Amino acid sequence: LAKIKPHPRWASFSPDMEANTRWRHEIIRQLRTAFQANLLQVWYQPQVHLQTNEVSGVEALLRWPGEVGFIQSPSVFIPLAEYSGLIVEMGDWVLDEACRAYQELQHLPNAPKRVAVNISMPQFRTGTLSKSVNQSLLKYKLAPNVLELEITESIAMDEPEIVRSCLSALRTIGVDISIDDFGTGYSSLGQLHALPIDSLKIDKSFVDDIDEEKSGLYVELIIGLAQRLGLSTVAEGVETKTQAHRLKELGCTIAQGYYYAKPMPLHELKRWLEARANAI
Ligand code: C2E
Ligand code: MG
Ligand code: MG
Ligand code: MG
């Protein structure tokens, strides 16, 4: 429970802890019902290679349509799904859904090379994550290297033994691993070195202020570190042309953000890819 960051608005919802707990359980109940009724969706956000301008991949992001207000935000309902354990089942579903979507995308002109899926700590603890990954890859006849799993820097460092052995198993299968929100956690270089990873995702907060001396320096350092370790870099939350230019200049590999496209349902993504293929 301590790991759940209270949303700023939870506090104003009720100052009473008990009411707050009841409220959380109510949201979890609603989320479970929505999941079982097959009402959740997976949306996709393009990732663009900065040198070639190709769509290198898409990130799968869970959506709870129909919900209103801040509950709709994955940053609010994902922590509740993690707390309740529901994320294990939901996460398997997202993984399978993303593989199914990729099977549809792979033959389009301008097809992305991979699909990235976010993974939470409880999914590592089950010990069956690599089995789920294998099952979905087999089901849709996908090569393992089309799948990339994103784990946040903080969970990667939380229970390093569990995470490391699980990542090694996944690496053996051949899926790529990236560290999400890099720069916001507390990795030591030694721990980072011990993880079998392929790329670092530079957190949006650094990209936001890339024009400021300090953030710019951090972005430069992260890219330099990644290059020295043989890892690629993905910048998150790129919203302006200026940011994209600066990132390219600094040698960042891939950019993702509203400047290119917002997350969208699969049918919209297909149209987006098509329009882009025609424009080139
Ligand atoms: P994340 O994995 O770091 O995903 C990036 C978030 O940044 C997404 O928010 C995306 O919509 C948003 N974003 C991308 N580009 C921009 C931009 O240019 N500007 C702004 N302001 N935002 C941008 P989203 O979809 O709300 O997801 C929030 C977080 O929830 C994700 O952060 C991830 O940690 C978690 N999440 C989402 N889907 C899943 C899932 O299927 N499984 C798990 N375990 N976590 C998920
Ligand atoms: Mg992510
Ligand atoms: Mg991220
Ligand atoms: Mg982030």
XYZ file of C-alpha atoms and ligand atoms in Angstrom:
329
model
C 0.000 0.000 0.000
C 2.834 2.337 0.832
C 4.024 2.047 -2.753
C 0.890 3.695 -4.109
C 1.471 7.358 -4.653
C -1.738 9.051 -3.626
C -3.120 11.133 -6.416
C -3.248 14.803 -5.370
C -7.002 14.685 -5.731
C -7.456 11.630 -3.539
C -6.625 13.822 -0.617
C -9.369 16.291 -1.423
C -11.861 13.491 -2.137
C -12.009 12.765 1.552
C -9.764 13.598 4.452
C -11.019 10.398 6.078
C -8.652 7.442 5.555
C -11.442 4.923 5.856
C -13.544 6.621 3.227
C -10.463 6.802 1.071
C -9.894 3.056 1.415
C -13.538 2.354 0.629
C -13.240 4.578 -2.399
C -10.165 2.736 -3.655
C -11.891 -0.603 -3.249
C -14.890 0.714 -5.132
C -12.678 1.817 -8.048
C -10.939 -1.563 -8.043
C -14.341 -3.287 -8.133
C -15.405 -1.130 -11.087
C -12.122 -1.735 -12.875
C -12.428 -5.502 -12.419
C -16.000 -5.403 -13.742
C -14.917 -3.354 -16.761
C -12.039 -5.740 -17.436
C -14.254 -8.822 -17.185
C -16.832 -7.202 -19.462
C -14.046 -6.684 -21.983
C -14.435 -2.907 -21.850
C -10.765 -2.015 -21.536
C -8.808 -1.068 -24.631
C -5.199 -0.906 -25.670
C -4.109 2.211 -27.536
C -0.833 2.676 -29.379
C 1.607 5.565 -29.569
C 4.158 5.704 -32.410
C 7.882 5.948 -31.779
C 9.964 7.602 -34.475
C 13.602 6.985 -35.370
C 15.280 10.402 -35.214
C 17.849 9.776 -37.958
C 15.664 8.054 -40.548
C 12.242 9.412 -39.550
C 10.907 5.842 -39.762
C 8.286 4.600 -37.331
C 10.454 2.252 -35.338
C 7.824 1.022 -32.932
C 4.625 1.636 -31.006
C 3.984 1.610 -27.260
C 0.852 -0.171 -26.017
C -1.011 1.883 -23.389
C -4.032 0.680 -21.472
C -7.264 2.701 -21.659
C -10.465 2.591 -19.615
C -13.000 4.247 -21.891
C -16.248 5.541 -20.537
C -14.789 6.432 -17.185
C -14.832 10.121 -16.457
C -12.450 12.426 -14.690
C -9.071 11.610 -13.314
C -9.902 7.924 -12.674
C -9.587 7.506 -16.413
C -5.853 8.131 -16.191
C -3.648 5.011 -16.151
C -1.436 6.809 -13.644
C -4.400 6.549 -11.251
C -5.957 3.159 -12.073
C -2.757 1.199 -12.812
C -1.448 1.647 -9.241
C -4.834 0.412 -7.968
C -4.651 -2.571 -10.312
C -1.165 -3.276 -8.970
C -2.315 -2.952 -5.359
C -5.225 -5.347 -5.900
C -3.241 -7.861 -7.940
C -5.620 -7.372 -10.866
C -2.668 -6.140 -12.919
C -1.419 -9.722 -13.351
C -4.450 -10.800 -15.355
C -4.827 -7.415 -17.012
C -1.148 -7.320 -17.901
C -1.337 -10.729 -19.576
C -4.285 -9.467 -21.563
C -2.451 -6.279 -22.657
C 0.512 -8.400 -23.717
C -1.691 -10.716 -25.770
C -3.684 -7.854 -27.252
C -0.488 -6.003 -28.255
C 0.839 -9.139 -29.971
C -2.476 -9.593 -31.770
C -2.340 -5.961 -32.919
C 1.235 -6.329 -34.095
C 0.274 -9.354 -36.173
C -2.160 -7.063 -38.008
C 0.331 -4.234 -38.372
C 3.398 -6.118 -39.497
C 2.478 -6.357 -43.165
C 1.414 -2.748 -43.655
C 3.652 -0.415 -45.606
C 5.603 1.622 -43.062
C 5.050 -1.096 -40.427
C 6.725 -0.460 -37.080
C 9.487 -2.904 -36.194
C 8.263 -3.577 -32.703
C 5.592 -3.139 -30.085
C 6.426 -2.132 -26.510
C 4.397 -3.281 -23.504
C 4.615 -1.925 -19.936
C 5.159 -4.512 -17.206
C 4.446 -4.036 -13.475
C 6.223 -5.569 -10.497
C 3.438 -8.037 -9.531
C 3.812 -9.600 -12.988
C 7.447 -10.361 -12.237
C 6.560 -11.863 -8.867
C 4.244 -14.477 -10.407
C 7.218 -16.217 -11.989
C 5.082 -16.953 -15.049
C 5.744 -13.813 -17.077
C 8.089 -15.501 -19.549
C 5.491 -18.245 -20.041
C 2.829 -15.638 -20.854
C 5.231 -13.918 -23.254
C 6.014 -17.194 -25.010
C 2.353 -18.113 -25.297
C 1.375 -14.849 -26.963
C 4.358 -14.901 -29.335
C 3.487 -18.446 -30.408
C -0.221 -17.736 -30.714
C 0.388 -14.936 -33.230
C 3.518 -16.458 -34.777
C 5.684 -13.476 -33.947
C 9.468 -13.310 -33.771
C 10.506 -12.534 -30.175
C 12.436 -9.434 -31.214
C 9.231 -7.641 -32.233
C 8.306 -7.441 -28.575
C 9.835 -4.967 -26.170
C 9.008 -4.968 -22.473
C 9.220 -1.724 -20.504
C 9.905 -1.752 -16.812
C 10.268 1.432 -14.804
C 13.596 2.279 -13.300
C 12.165 2.099 -9.764
C 10.754 -1.428 -10.142
C 13.955 -2.595 -11.788
C 15.795 -1.573 -8.636
C 13.082 -2.558 -6.136
C 13.632 -6.280 -5.998
C 16.747 -6.672 -8.114
C 17.082 -10.445 -7.733
C 13.557 -11.295 -8.889
C 13.720 -8.761 -11.698
C 17.182 -9.771 -12.877
C 16.442 -13.495 -13.134
C 13.128 -12.818 -14.829
C 14.735 -10.418 -17.321
C 17.437 -12.960 -18.094
C 14.773 -15.554 -18.914
C 13.027 -13.047 -21.170
C 16.293 -12.096 -22.813
C 16.883 -15.783 -23.544
C 13.525 -15.886 -25.329
C 14.788 -12.936 -27.373
C 12.502 -10.075 -26.390
C 13.975 -6.606 -25.867
C 13.948 -4.908 -22.483
C 13.861 -1.192 -21.858
C 14.040 0.862 -18.698
C 11.114 3.279 -18.540
C 11.138 6.747 -16.932
C 14.909 6.596 -16.725
C 16.435 9.331 -14.591
C 13.563 9.504 -12.091
C 14.463 6.397 -10.084
C 17.491 5.568 -8.086
C 19.624 3.157 -10.107
C 23.190 2.816 -9.140
C 25.445 2.300 -12.113
C 26.435 -1.093 -10.699
C 22.823 -2.277 -10.608
C 22.152 -0.941 -14.070
C 25.187 -2.754 -15.374
C 23.909 -6.058 -13.945
C 20.610 -5.894 -15.853
C 20.248 -7.441 -19.304
C 18.687 -4.454 -21.050
C 18.571 -2.976 -24.552
C 17.460 0.606 -24.131
C 16.798 3.521 -21.803
C 13.693 5.682 -22.031
C 14.572 9.232 -21.033
C 11.799 10.549 -18.790
C 9.549 13.312 -20.078
C 10.574 15.653 -17.245
C 14.088 15.935 -18.737
C 12.748 16.346 -22.257
C 10.367 19.102 -21.100
C 13.227 21.334 -19.969
C 15.839 20.194 -22.470
C 16.508 23.848 -23.320
C 17.532 24.559 -19.761
C 21.166 24.017 -19.002
C 20.703 21.465 -16.244
C 18.114 19.222 -17.944
C 19.992 19.496 -21.212
C 23.085 18.267 -19.455
C 21.203 15.304 -17.936
C 19.814 14.286 -21.317
C 23.308 14.509 -22.767
C 24.716 12.390 -19.920
C 22.003 9.717 -20.237
C 22.564 9.456 -24.005
C 26.318 9.298 -23.479
C 25.926 6.616 -20.823
C 23.624 4.577 -23.062
C 26.001 4.852 -26.000
C 28.933 3.683 -23.888
C 26.867 0.722 -22.663
C 25.700 -0.126 -26.184
C 22.073 0.741 -25.416
C 19.667 2.757 -27.518
C 17.711 5.722 -26.153
C 14.043 6.635 -26.472
C 12.971 10.147 -25.472
C 9.494 10.293 -23.914
C 7.025 13.160 -24.124
C 8.533 15.007 -27.079
C 6.084 17.820 -27.770
C 7.950 20.313 -29.948
C 10.082 20.432 -33.054
C 12.802 22.192 -31.067
C 12.975 19.289 -28.598
C 13.114 16.759 -31.443
C 15.968 18.672 -33.103
C 17.940 18.970 -29.904
C 17.504 15.244 -29.145
C 18.669 14.328 -32.626
C 21.674 16.599 -32.225
C 22.552 14.909 -28.944
C 22.423 11.464 -30.592
C 19.178 10.157 -29.101
C 17.951 7.150 -31.124
C 14.157 7.341 -30.967
C 11.524 9.924 -30.000
C 7.960 9.467 -28.800
C 5.462 12.178 -27.955
C 2.560 14.382 -28.971
C 4.795 16.148 -31.524
C 4.563 12.957 -33.594
C 1.269 11.487 -32.426
C -0.844 10.854 -29.344
C -1.767 7.304 -28.324
C -4.659 6.060 -30.495
C -6.825 2.979 -31.068
C -5.506 0.353 -33.486
C -7.783 1.314 -36.387
C -6.622 4.923 -36.153
C -2.996 3.849 -35.971
C -3.413 1.893 -39.197
C -4.727 5.002 -40.935
C -1.957 7.104 -39.424
C 0.709 4.704 -40.693
C -0.873 4.604 -44.102
C -1.088 8.398 -44.402
C 2.550 8.631 -43.369
C 3.634 5.991 -45.890
C 1.838 7.923 -48.639
C 3.410 11.214 -47.589
C 6.961 9.896 -47.977
P 4.689 5.451 -19.475
O 4.904 4.012 -19.760
O 5.867 6.273 -19.118
O 3.926 5.997 -20.745
C 4.106 7.277 -21.261
C 2.957 8.179 -20.865
O 3.205 9.494 -21.370
C 1.615 7.771 -21.428
O 0.634 8.159 -20.480
C 1.495 8.656 -22.680
O 0.171 8.848 -23.111
C 2.124 9.930 -22.168
N 2.683 10.759 -23.233
C 3.314 10.371 -24.358
N 3.755 11.422 -25.080
C 3.390 12.526 -24.390
C 3.553 13.940 -24.625
O 4.141 14.382 -25.607
N 3.047 14.780 -23.665
C 2.401 14.316 -22.553
N 1.933 15.207 -21.689
N 2.242 12.987 -22.297
C 2.727 12.111 -23.210
P -0.564 7.224 -20.074
O -1.060 6.455 -21.253
O -1.519 8.061 -19.300
O 0.107 6.164 -19.107
C 0.669 6.538 -17.880
C 1.452 5.412 -17.274
O 0.599 4.323 -16.920
C 2.475 4.806 -18.236
O 3.624 5.623 -18.269
C 2.705 3.465 -17.599
O 3.596 3.564 -16.512
C 1.330 3.125 -17.065
N 0.659 2.218 -18.008
C -0.100 2.489 -19.104
N -0.529 1.347 -19.695
C -0.029 0.320 -18.964
C -0.109 -1.128 -19.044
O -0.708 -1.731 -19.948
N 0.546 -1.838 -18.075
C 1.240 -1.216 -17.066
N 1.858 -2.000 -16.162
N 1.346 0.100 -16.970
C 0.722 0.873 -17.899
Mg 6.185 2.983 -20.897
Mg 7.738 6.174 -19.555
Mg 6.970 8.484 -17.984
